[in-house]
Amino acid sequence: MLTVGIVLTAVCGVTAAADEAPQNTAREPGLTGAAKLYRKAGDDIRFTFDAHGLAGKAHGTFGFSHHGGNVGAGGGYATGRVDCLLSGGTVAVATGVITRTDISGWAGRRVGFTVDAGTHPQRLGYSWAAGGDPATMDVAPCLSSAPIETVQDGGFTVAPFDPGL
């Protein structure tokens, strides 16, 4: 009977340790996918990401466009290179520098994005959400706003990273 008690204690101890270990974590943060955001007015707003790597060693691309609604002159688009990425659980924060755009003053500026891929529907935020203009903003690496927008179609995948802190 003592042997059974020792075996059960050992198995329970291993199970408890396994439960405390991070589950389903990636070797590096990742943010991929494409989605259209919901807007009551029917605006066509789209974001794409293909980003990988940790913090300042991140690499990849992003893109976004907004047409219709209250965007002057019919809207615009921007694409760029990712320069910082962090993820934890289902949330990722990324920044990148705009390399191509038709929006005056935005080329060469850093912008930020936050994606929560764990909600249904998924959510997305961006550094200029509070009425800022990227042409006049200085966004620090891996800094963005809360994910206030709702994904209508498509979606994102966040590779959860555990830095082991």
Short mmCIF file of N, CA and C in Angstrom, two decimals:
data_model
loop_
_atom_site.label_atom_id
_atom_site.label_comp_id
_atom_site.label_asym_id
_atom_site.label_seq_id
_atom_site.Cartn_x
_atom_site.Cartn_y
_atom_site.Cartn_z
N MET A 1 0.82 -1.20 0.00
CA MET A 1 0.00 0.00 0.00
C MET A 1 0.87 1.26 0.00
N LEU A 2 1.99 1.19 0.71
CA LEU A 2 2.91 2.31 0.74
C LEU A 2 3.46 2.59 -0.65
N THR A 3 3.74 1.53 -1.42
CA THR A 3 4.27 1.68 -2.78
C THR A 3 3.27 2.40 -3.67
N VAL A 4 1.99 2.06 -3.59
CA VAL A 4 0.95 2.73 -4.38
C VAL A 4 0.90 4.21 -4.03
N GLY A 5 0.99 4.55 -2.77
CA GLY A 5 0.98 5.95 -2.32
C GLY A 5 2.16 6.72 -2.87
N ILE A 6 3.34 6.11 -2.91
CA ILE A 6 4.53 6.77 -3.44
C ILE A 6 4.38 6.98 -4.94
N VAL A 7 3.89 5.98 -5.67
CA VAL A 7 3.69 6.10 -7.12
C VAL A 7 2.68 7.20 -7.42
N LEU A 8 1.55 7.23 -6.70
CA LEU A 8 0.55 8.26 -6.92
C LEU A 8 1.11 9.65 -6.63
N THR A 9 1.89 9.79 -5.59
CA THR A 9 2.50 11.07 -5.26
C THR A 9 3.44 11.51 -6.36
N ALA A 10 4.24 10.59 -6.88
CA ALA A 10 5.17 10.91 -7.95
C ALA A 10 4.43 11.32 -9.22
N VAL A 11 3.40 10.59 -9.60
CA VAL A 11 2.63 10.91 -10.80
C VAL A 11 1.93 12.25 -10.64
N CYS A 12 1.33 12.51 -9.51
CA CYS A 12 0.65 13.78 -9.28
C CYS A 12 1.64 14.94 -9.30
N GLY A 13 2.82 14.73 -8.76
CA GLY A 13 3.85 15.77 -8.78
C GLY A 13 4.28 16.10 -10.19
N VAL A 14 4.46 15.10 -11.04
CA VAL A 14 4.84 15.32 -12.43
C VAL A 14 3.71 16.02 -13.18
N THR A 15 2.48 15.61 -12.93
CA THR A 15 1.33 16.23 -13.58
C THR A 15 1.21 17.70 -13.19
N ALA A 16 1.39 18.01 -11.92
CA ALA A 16 1.31 19.40 -11.47
C ALA A 16 2.40 20.24 -12.11
N ALA A 17 3.62 19.69 -12.20
CA ALA A 17 4.71 20.44 -12.83
C ALA A 17 4.42 20.67 -14.30
N ALA A 18 3.85 19.69 -14.97
CA ALA A 18 3.51 19.84 -16.39
C ALA A 18 2.43 20.89 -16.58
N ASP A 19 1.46 20.96 -15.65
CA ASP A 19 0.40 21.96 -15.74
C ASP A 19 0.95 23.37 -15.60
N GLU A 20 2.05 23.54 -14.85
CA GLU A 20 2.62 24.86 -14.63
C GLU A 20 3.50 25.30 -15.80
N ALA A 21 3.97 24.36 -16.60
CA ALA A 21 4.83 24.69 -17.73
C ALA A 21 4.02 25.37 -18.83
N PRO A 22 4.64 26.31 -19.57
CA PRO A 22 3.92 26.97 -20.67
C PRO A 22 3.48 25.94 -21.71
N GLN A 23 2.27 26.08 -22.19
CA GLN A 23 1.72 25.18 -23.19
C GLN A 23 1.66 25.87 -24.54
N ASN A 24 1.95 25.13 -25.59
CA ASN A 24 1.80 25.63 -26.96
C ASN A 24 2.52 26.95 -27.20
N THR A 25 3.75 27.06 -26.76
CA THR A 25 4.49 28.28 -27.02
C THR A 25 5.41 28.08 -28.21
N ALA A 26 5.68 29.18 -28.90
CA ALA A 26 6.53 29.16 -30.09
C ALA A 26 7.96 29.50 -29.71
N ARG A 27 8.89 29.18 -30.61
CA ARG A 27 10.29 29.51 -30.37
C ARG A 27 10.55 31.00 -30.54
N GLU A 28 9.67 31.68 -31.24
CA GLU A 28 9.76 33.12 -31.41
C GLU A 28 8.36 33.67 -31.64
N PRO A 29 8.12 34.95 -31.34
CA PRO A 29 6.81 35.53 -31.60
C PRO A 29 6.50 35.52 -33.09
N GLY A 30 5.21 35.48 -33.40
CA GLY A 30 4.78 35.53 -34.79
C GLY A 30 3.41 36.17 -34.90
N LEU A 31 3.18 36.86 -36.00
CA LEU A 31 1.88 37.46 -36.30
C LEU A 31 1.68 37.36 -37.81
N THR A 32 0.67 36.59 -38.22
CA THR A 32 0.40 36.41 -39.64
C THR A 32 -1.10 36.51 -39.90
N GLY A 33 -1.44 36.78 -41.15
CA GLY A 33 -2.84 36.76 -41.54
C GLY A 33 -3.28 38.04 -42.23
N ALA A 34 -4.53 38.01 -42.64
CA ALA A 34 -5.14 39.14 -43.33
C ALA A 34 -6.60 39.23 -42.90
N ALA A 35 -7.08 40.45 -42.74
CA ALA A 35 -8.47 40.60 -42.31
C ALA A 35 -9.04 41.94 -42.76
N LYS A 36 -10.36 41.93 -42.89
CA LYS A 36 -11.12 43.15 -43.13
C LYS A 36 -11.79 43.51 -41.81
N LEU A 37 -11.75 44.79 -41.45
CA LEU A 37 -12.37 45.25 -40.21
C LEU A 37 -13.84 45.59 -40.44
N TYR A 38 -14.62 45.51 -39.39
CA TYR A 38 -16.02 45.89 -39.44
C TYR A 38 -16.15 47.39 -39.23
N ARG A 39 -16.93 48.04 -40.05
CA ARG A 39 -17.32 49.43 -39.85
C ARG A 39 -18.78 49.57 -40.23
N LYS A 40 -19.54 50.17 -39.35
CA LYS A 40 -20.97 50.36 -39.57
C LYS A 40 -21.24 51.12 -40.87
N ALA A 41 -20.39 52.10 -41.19
CA ALA A 41 -20.58 52.90 -42.40
C ALA A 41 -20.20 52.16 -43.68
N GLY A 42 -19.62 50.96 -43.53
CA GLY A 42 -19.28 50.17 -44.71
C GLY A 42 -17.89 50.42 -45.28
N ASP A 43 -17.05 51.17 -44.58
CA ASP A 43 -15.68 51.41 -45.05
C ASP A 43 -14.99 50.08 -45.32
N ASP A 44 -14.09 50.08 -46.28
CA ASP A 44 -13.29 48.90 -46.60
C ASP A 44 -11.90 49.10 -45.97
N ILE A 45 -11.68 48.49 -44.82
CA ILE A 45 -10.43 48.63 -44.07
C ILE A 45 -9.80 47.25 -43.94
N ARG A 46 -8.57 47.12 -44.41
CA ARG A 46 -7.89 45.82 -44.41
C ARG A 46 -6.48 45.94 -43.84
N PHE A 47 -6.07 44.87 -43.14
CA PHE A 47 -4.72 44.77 -42.59
C PHE A 47 -4.13 43.42 -42.93
N THR A 48 -2.83 43.38 -43.19
CA THR A 48 -2.11 42.12 -43.42
C THR A 48 -0.82 42.15 -42.61
N PHE A 49 -0.41 40.96 -42.14
CA PHE A 49 0.84 40.83 -41.40
C PHE A 49 1.52 39.52 -41.77
N ASP A 50 2.82 39.57 -41.87
CA ASP A 50 3.66 38.38 -41.97
C ASP A 50 4.94 38.73 -41.21
N ALA A 51 4.89 38.57 -39.89
CA ALA A 51 5.97 39.03 -39.02
C ALA A 51 6.43 37.91 -38.10
N HIS A 52 7.74 37.85 -37.90
CA HIS A 52 8.34 36.81 -37.06
C HIS A 52 9.56 37.40 -36.37
N GLY A 53 9.94 36.82 -35.23
CA GLY A 53 11.15 37.25 -34.54
C GLY A 53 10.82 37.97 -33.25
N LEU A 54 11.81 38.10 -32.40
CA LEU A 54 11.63 38.67 -31.07
C LEU A 54 12.12 40.10 -30.99
N ALA A 55 11.23 40.96 -30.54
CA ALA A 55 11.53 42.38 -30.25
C ALA A 55 12.25 43.03 -31.43
N GLY A 56 13.41 43.63 -31.18
CA GLY A 56 14.14 44.37 -32.21
C GLY A 56 14.76 43.51 -33.29
N LYS A 57 14.69 42.18 -33.14
CA LYS A 57 15.20 41.28 -34.18
C LYS A 57 14.09 40.76 -35.07
N ALA A 58 12.91 41.36 -34.95
CA ALA A 58 11.77 40.95 -35.76
C ALA A 58 11.98 41.33 -37.21
N HIS A 59 11.32 40.60 -38.08
CA HIS A 59 11.39 40.87 -39.51
C HIS A 59 10.05 40.50 -40.13
N GLY A 60 9.81 41.00 -41.31
CA GLY A 60 8.57 40.70 -41.99
C GLY A 60 7.93 41.96 -42.55
N THR A 61 6.66 41.82 -42.91
CA THR A 61 5.96 42.91 -43.57
C THR A 61 4.59 43.15 -42.96
N PHE A 62 4.05 44.32 -43.23
CA PHE A 62 2.67 44.65 -42.87
C PHE A 62 2.09 45.49 -44.00
N GLY A 63 0.78 45.57 -44.02
CA GLY A 63 0.09 46.42 -44.98
C GLY A 63 -1.28 46.78 -44.45
N PHE A 64 -1.78 47.92 -44.87
CA PHE A 64 -3.15 48.30 -44.51
C PHE A 64 -3.70 49.25 -45.56
N SER A 65 -5.01 49.27 -45.66
CA SER A 65 -5.69 50.20 -46.56
C SER A 65 -7.03 50.58 -45.95
N HIS A 66 -7.50 51.77 -46.31
CA HIS A 66 -8.79 52.27 -45.84
C HIS A 66 -9.41 53.06 -46.98
N HIS A 67 -10.56 52.59 -47.45
CA HIS A 67 -11.28 53.26 -48.53
C HIS A 67 -12.74 53.42 -48.13
N GLY A 68 -13.33 54.54 -48.53
CA GLY A 68 -14.73 54.81 -48.23
C GLY A 68 -14.89 55.55 -46.91
N GLY A 69 -16.12 55.90 -46.61
CA GLY A 69 -16.41 56.56 -45.33
C GLY A 69 -15.79 57.93 -45.20
N ASN A 70 -15.22 58.19 -44.04
CA ASN A 70 -14.72 59.52 -43.72
C ASN A 70 -13.24 59.74 -44.02
N VAL A 71 -12.66 58.97 -44.91
CA VAL A 71 -11.26 59.21 -45.25
C VAL A 71 -11.22 60.07 -46.50
N GLY A 72 -10.56 61.20 -46.39
CA GLY A 72 -10.52 62.15 -47.49
C GLY A 72 -9.93 61.58 -48.76
N ALA A 73 -10.32 62.11 -49.88
CA ALA A 73 -9.81 61.77 -51.20
C ALA A 73 -9.92 60.28 -51.52
N GLY A 74 -10.90 59.62 -50.95
CA GLY A 74 -11.16 58.23 -51.31
C GLY A 74 -10.35 57.19 -50.57
N GLY A 75 -9.45 57.58 -49.69
CA GLY A 75 -8.71 56.61 -48.90
C GLY A 75 -7.25 56.51 -49.24
N GLY A 76 -6.62 55.46 -48.73
CA GLY A 76 -5.21 55.28 -48.97
C GLY A 76 -4.72 53.93 -48.51
N TYR A 77 -3.43 53.69 -48.74
CA TYR A 77 -2.83 52.41 -48.35
C TYR A 77 -1.40 52.67 -47.87
N ALA A 78 -0.85 51.69 -47.17
CA ALA A 78 0.56 51.73 -46.78
C ALA A 78 1.05 50.30 -46.60
N THR A 79 2.31 50.08 -46.92
CA THR A 79 2.99 48.82 -46.65
C THR A 79 4.33 49.15 -46.01
N GLY A 80 4.89 48.18 -45.33
CA GLY A 80 6.16 48.45 -44.69
C GLY A 80 6.83 47.22 -44.14
N ARG A 81 7.96 47.46 -43.45
CA ARG A 81 8.74 46.38 -42.87
C ARG A 81 8.61 46.42 -41.34
N VAL A 82 8.40 45.27 -40.76
CA VAL A 82 8.26 45.13 -39.32
C VAL A 82 9.64 45.31 -38.67
N ASP A 83 9.69 46.09 -37.57
CA ASP A 83 10.96 46.28 -36.87
C ASP A 83 10.91 45.87 -35.40
N CYS A 84 9.74 45.48 -34.89
CA CYS A 84 9.64 45.01 -33.51
C CYS A 84 8.37 44.17 -33.37
N LEU A 85 8.46 43.06 -32.62
CA LEU A 85 7.31 42.17 -32.42
C LEU A 85 7.43 41.50 -31.06
N LEU A 86 6.34 41.53 -30.32
CA LEU A 86 6.22 40.81 -29.06
C LEU A 86 4.87 40.09 -29.07
N SER A 87 4.82 38.91 -28.47
CA SER A 87 3.54 38.22 -28.35
C SER A 87 3.51 37.49 -27.02
N GLY A 88 2.31 37.34 -26.53
CA GLY A 88 2.06 36.58 -25.31
C GLY A 88 0.65 36.06 -25.38
N GLY A 89 0.49 34.76 -25.22
CA GLY A 89 -0.85 34.19 -25.37
C GLY A 89 -1.36 34.46 -26.76
N THR A 90 -2.53 35.07 -26.86
CA THR A 90 -3.15 35.32 -28.16
C THR A 90 -3.00 36.77 -28.62
N VAL A 91 -2.18 37.55 -27.92
CA VAL A 91 -2.02 38.97 -28.24
C VAL A 91 -0.61 39.23 -28.78
N ALA A 92 -0.54 40.02 -29.84
CA ALA A 92 0.74 40.45 -30.40
C ALA A 92 0.74 41.96 -30.56
N VAL A 93 1.91 42.56 -30.32
CA VAL A 93 2.13 43.97 -30.56
C VAL A 93 3.31 44.07 -31.51
N ALA A 94 3.14 44.84 -32.58
CA ALA A 94 4.20 45.00 -33.57
C ALA A 94 4.30 46.45 -33.99
N THR A 95 5.48 46.83 -34.41
CA THR A 95 5.67 48.12 -35.06
C THR A 95 6.44 47.90 -36.34
N GLY A 96 6.35 48.88 -37.21
CA GLY A 96 7.10 48.81 -38.45
C GLY A 96 7.18 50.18 -39.09
N VAL A 97 8.09 50.29 -40.04
CA VAL A 97 8.31 51.54 -40.75
C VAL A 97 7.65 51.45 -42.12
N ILE A 98 6.85 52.46 -42.44
CA ILE A 98 6.15 52.51 -43.72
C ILE A 98 7.17 52.76 -44.84
N THR A 99 7.18 51.87 -45.82
CA THR A 99 8.12 52.00 -46.93
C THR A 99 7.44 52.43 -48.22
N ARG A 100 6.13 52.22 -48.29
CA ARG A 100 5.39 52.58 -49.51
C ARG A 100 3.98 53.01 -49.11
N THR A 101 3.53 54.15 -49.63
CA THR A 101 2.21 54.66 -49.29
C THR A 101 1.77 55.73 -50.28
N ASP A 102 0.47 55.96 -50.33
CA ASP A 102 -0.04 57.08 -51.10
C ASP A 102 -0.61 58.15 -50.17
N ILE A 103 -0.27 58.07 -48.89
CA ILE A 103 -0.74 59.04 -47.89
C ILE A 103 0.40 60.02 -47.61
N SER A 104 0.17 61.26 -47.85
CA SER A 104 1.19 62.30 -47.72
C SER A 104 1.78 62.34 -46.30
N GLY A 105 3.10 62.31 -46.23
CA GLY A 105 3.80 62.44 -44.96
C GLY A 105 3.99 61.16 -44.18
N TRP A 106 3.43 60.03 -44.63
CA TRP A 106 3.52 58.79 -43.86
C TRP A 106 4.75 57.94 -44.20
N ALA A 107 5.33 58.10 -45.36
CA ALA A 107 6.50 57.29 -45.73
C ALA A 107 7.63 57.54 -44.75
N GLY A 108 8.26 56.46 -44.32
CA GLY A 108 9.38 56.54 -43.39
C GLY A 108 9.00 56.63 -41.93
N ARG A 109 7.70 56.68 -41.63
CA ARG A 109 7.24 56.80 -40.23
C ARG A 109 6.99 55.42 -39.63
N ARG A 110 7.24 55.28 -38.33
CA ARG A 110 6.95 54.03 -37.62
C ARG A 110 5.52 54.09 -37.11
N VAL A 111 4.78 52.99 -37.31
CA VAL A 111 3.41 52.84 -36.82
C VAL A 111 3.33 51.54 -36.02
N GLY A 112 2.33 51.45 -35.15
CA GLY A 112 2.19 50.27 -34.31
C GLY A 112 0.84 49.59 -34.47
N PHE A 113 0.82 48.29 -34.13
CA PHE A 113 -0.39 47.47 -34.26
C PHE A 113 -0.50 46.54 -33.05
N THR A 114 -1.73 46.30 -32.61
CA THR A 114 -2.00 45.32 -31.57
C THR A 114 -3.10 44.40 -32.08
N VAL A 115 -2.87 43.09 -32.00
CA VAL A 115 -3.85 42.11 -32.45
C VAL A 115 -4.18 41.19 -31.28
N ASP A 116 -5.47 40.99 -31.03
CA ASP A 116 -5.93 39.98 -30.09
C ASP A 116 -6.64 38.90 -30.91
N ALA A 117 -5.93 37.81 -31.16
CA ALA A 117 -6.48 36.72 -31.97
C ALA A 117 -7.29 35.74 -31.14
N GLY A 118 -7.39 35.97 -29.84
CA GLY A 118 -8.10 35.04 -28.96
C GLY A 118 -9.54 35.40 -28.69
N THR A 119 -9.99 36.53 -29.17
CA THR A 119 -11.38 36.91 -28.99
C THR A 119 -12.18 36.48 -30.22
N HIS A 120 -13.49 36.41 -30.06
CA HIS A 120 -14.33 36.11 -31.21
C HIS A 120 -15.46 37.14 -31.25
N PRO A 121 -15.47 38.02 -32.21
CA PRO A 121 -14.50 38.13 -33.29
C PRO A 121 -13.16 38.68 -32.79
N GLN A 122 -12.13 38.47 -33.61
CA GLN A 122 -10.81 38.99 -33.27
C GLN A 122 -10.83 40.51 -33.26
N ARG A 123 -9.79 41.09 -32.63
CA ARG A 123 -9.73 42.55 -32.52
C ARG A 123 -8.35 43.06 -32.94
N LEU A 124 -8.31 44.33 -33.37
CA LEU A 124 -7.08 44.95 -33.83
C LEU A 124 -7.04 46.41 -33.41
N GLY A 125 -5.88 46.89 -33.05
CA GLY A 125 -5.67 48.30 -32.74
C GLY A 125 -4.47 48.82 -33.51
N TYR A 126 -4.34 50.13 -33.61
CA TYR A 126 -3.22 50.74 -34.33
C TYR A 126 -2.87 52.05 -33.64
N SER A 127 -1.63 52.46 -33.80
CA SER A 127 -1.08 53.57 -33.03
C SER A 127 -1.76 54.91 -33.29
N TRP A 128 -2.39 55.08 -34.41
CA TRP A 128 -3.05 56.35 -34.71
C TRP A 128 -4.54 56.32 -34.39
N ALA A 129 -5.01 55.32 -33.63
CA ALA A 129 -6.44 55.14 -33.33
C ALA A 129 -7.06 56.31 -32.58
N ALA A 130 -6.29 57.00 -31.77
CA ALA A 130 -6.85 58.09 -30.97
C ALA A 130 -6.81 59.42 -31.71
N GLY A 131 -6.82 59.37 -33.01
CA GLY A 131 -6.88 60.60 -33.79
C GLY A 131 -5.52 61.18 -34.14
N GLY A 132 -4.47 60.44 -33.86
CA GLY A 132 -3.13 60.92 -34.21
C GLY A 132 -2.87 60.79 -35.70
N ASP A 133 -1.88 61.49 -36.14
CA ASP A 133 -1.48 61.44 -37.54
C ASP A 133 -0.06 60.87 -37.59
N PRO A 134 0.14 59.69 -38.20
CA PRO A 134 1.48 59.12 -38.26
C PRO A 134 2.53 60.07 -38.84
N ALA A 135 2.12 61.05 -39.62
CA ALA A 135 3.08 62.00 -40.19
C ALA A 135 3.73 62.85 -39.09
N THR A 136 3.06 62.96 -37.95
CA THR A 136 3.59 63.80 -36.87
C THR A 136 3.85 63.02 -35.58
N MET A 137 3.68 61.69 -35.61
CA MET A 137 3.85 60.88 -34.41
C MET A 137 5.23 60.23 -34.39
N ASP A 138 5.79 60.10 -33.21
CA ASP A 138 7.01 59.33 -33.00
C ASP A 138 6.65 58.13 -32.14
N VAL A 139 6.38 56.99 -32.78
CA VAL A 139 5.99 55.78 -32.08
C VAL A 139 7.24 54.99 -31.73
N ALA A 140 7.38 54.62 -30.47
CA ALA A 140 8.51 53.81 -30.03
C ALA A 140 8.34 52.37 -30.52
N PRO A 141 9.42 51.61 -30.64
CA PRO A 141 9.30 50.20 -31.06
C PRO A 141 8.37 49.41 -30.14
N CYS A 142 7.57 48.55 -30.75
CA CYS A 142 6.62 47.67 -30.05
C CYS A 142 5.61 48.42 -29.19
N LEU A 143 5.14 49.56 -29.68
CA LEU A 143 4.15 50.35 -28.95
C LEU A 143 2.94 50.58 -29.85
N SER A 144 1.74 50.34 -29.31
CA SER A 144 0.51 50.56 -30.06
C SER A 144 -0.64 50.82 -29.10
N SER A 145 -1.85 50.85 -29.65
CA SER A 145 -3.05 51.09 -28.83
C SER A 145 -3.75 49.78 -28.49
N ALA A 146 -4.75 49.88 -27.66
CA ALA A 146 -5.60 48.73 -27.36
C ALA A 146 -6.30 48.28 -28.65
N PRO A 147 -6.62 46.99 -28.77
CA PRO A 147 -7.29 46.48 -29.98
C PRO A 147 -8.77 46.83 -29.97
N ILE A 148 -9.10 48.02 -30.47
CA ILE A 148 -10.46 48.54 -30.38
C ILE A 148 -11.34 48.21 -31.58
N GLU A 149 -10.74 47.81 -32.69
CA GLU A 149 -11.51 47.50 -33.90
C GLU A 149 -11.87 46.02 -33.91
N THR A 150 -12.94 45.67 -34.63
CA THR A 150 -13.43 44.30 -34.72
C THR A 150 -13.20 43.74 -36.13
N VAL A 151 -12.68 42.53 -36.19
CA VAL A 151 -12.46 41.86 -37.47
C VAL A 151 -13.78 41.33 -38.00
N GLN A 152 -14.08 41.62 -39.26
CA GLN A 152 -15.30 41.15 -39.90
C GLN A 152 -15.05 39.87 -40.70
N ASP A 153 -14.03 39.88 -41.54
CA ASP A 153 -13.69 38.74 -42.38
C ASP A 153 -12.20 38.47 -42.30
N GLY A 154 -11.83 37.20 -42.43
CA GLY A 154 -10.42 36.82 -42.36
C GLY A 154 -10.00 36.65 -40.91
N GLY A 155 -8.72 36.77 -40.68
CA GLY A 155 -8.25 36.66 -39.31
C GLY A 155 -6.74 36.57 -39.22
N PHE A 156 -6.28 36.56 -37.98
CA PHE A 156 -4.86 36.57 -37.71
C PHE A 156 -4.47 35.38 -36.83
N THR A 157 -3.23 35.00 -36.94
CA THR A 157 -2.67 33.96 -36.08
C THR A 157 -1.51 34.57 -35.31
N VAL A 158 -1.54 34.41 -34.00
CA VAL A 158 -0.46 34.87 -33.14
C VAL A 158 0.27 33.65 -32.61
N ALA A 159 1.58 33.60 -32.82
CA ALA A 159 2.40 32.54 -32.24
C ALA A 159 2.77 32.98 -30.84
N PRO A 160 2.22 32.33 -29.81
CA PRO A 160 2.48 32.75 -28.43
C PRO A 160 3.91 32.45 -28.03
N PHE A 161 4.57 33.42 -27.45
CA PHE A 161 5.97 33.28 -27.06
C PHE A 161 6.08 33.42 -25.54
N ASP A 162 6.85 32.57 -24.94
CA ASP A 162 7.12 32.65 -23.50
C ASP A 162 8.61 32.87 -23.32
N PRO A 163 8.99 34.07 -22.85
CA PRO A 163 10.41 34.36 -22.70
C PRO A 163 11.07 33.61 -21.54
N GLY A 164 10.27 32.91 -20.76
CA GLY A 164 10.81 32.14 -19.66
C GLY A 164 11.26 33.00 -18.49
N LEU A 165 10.63 34.11 -18.30
CA LEU A 165 11.00 35.01 -17.19
C LEU A 165 10.54 34.51 -15.85
#
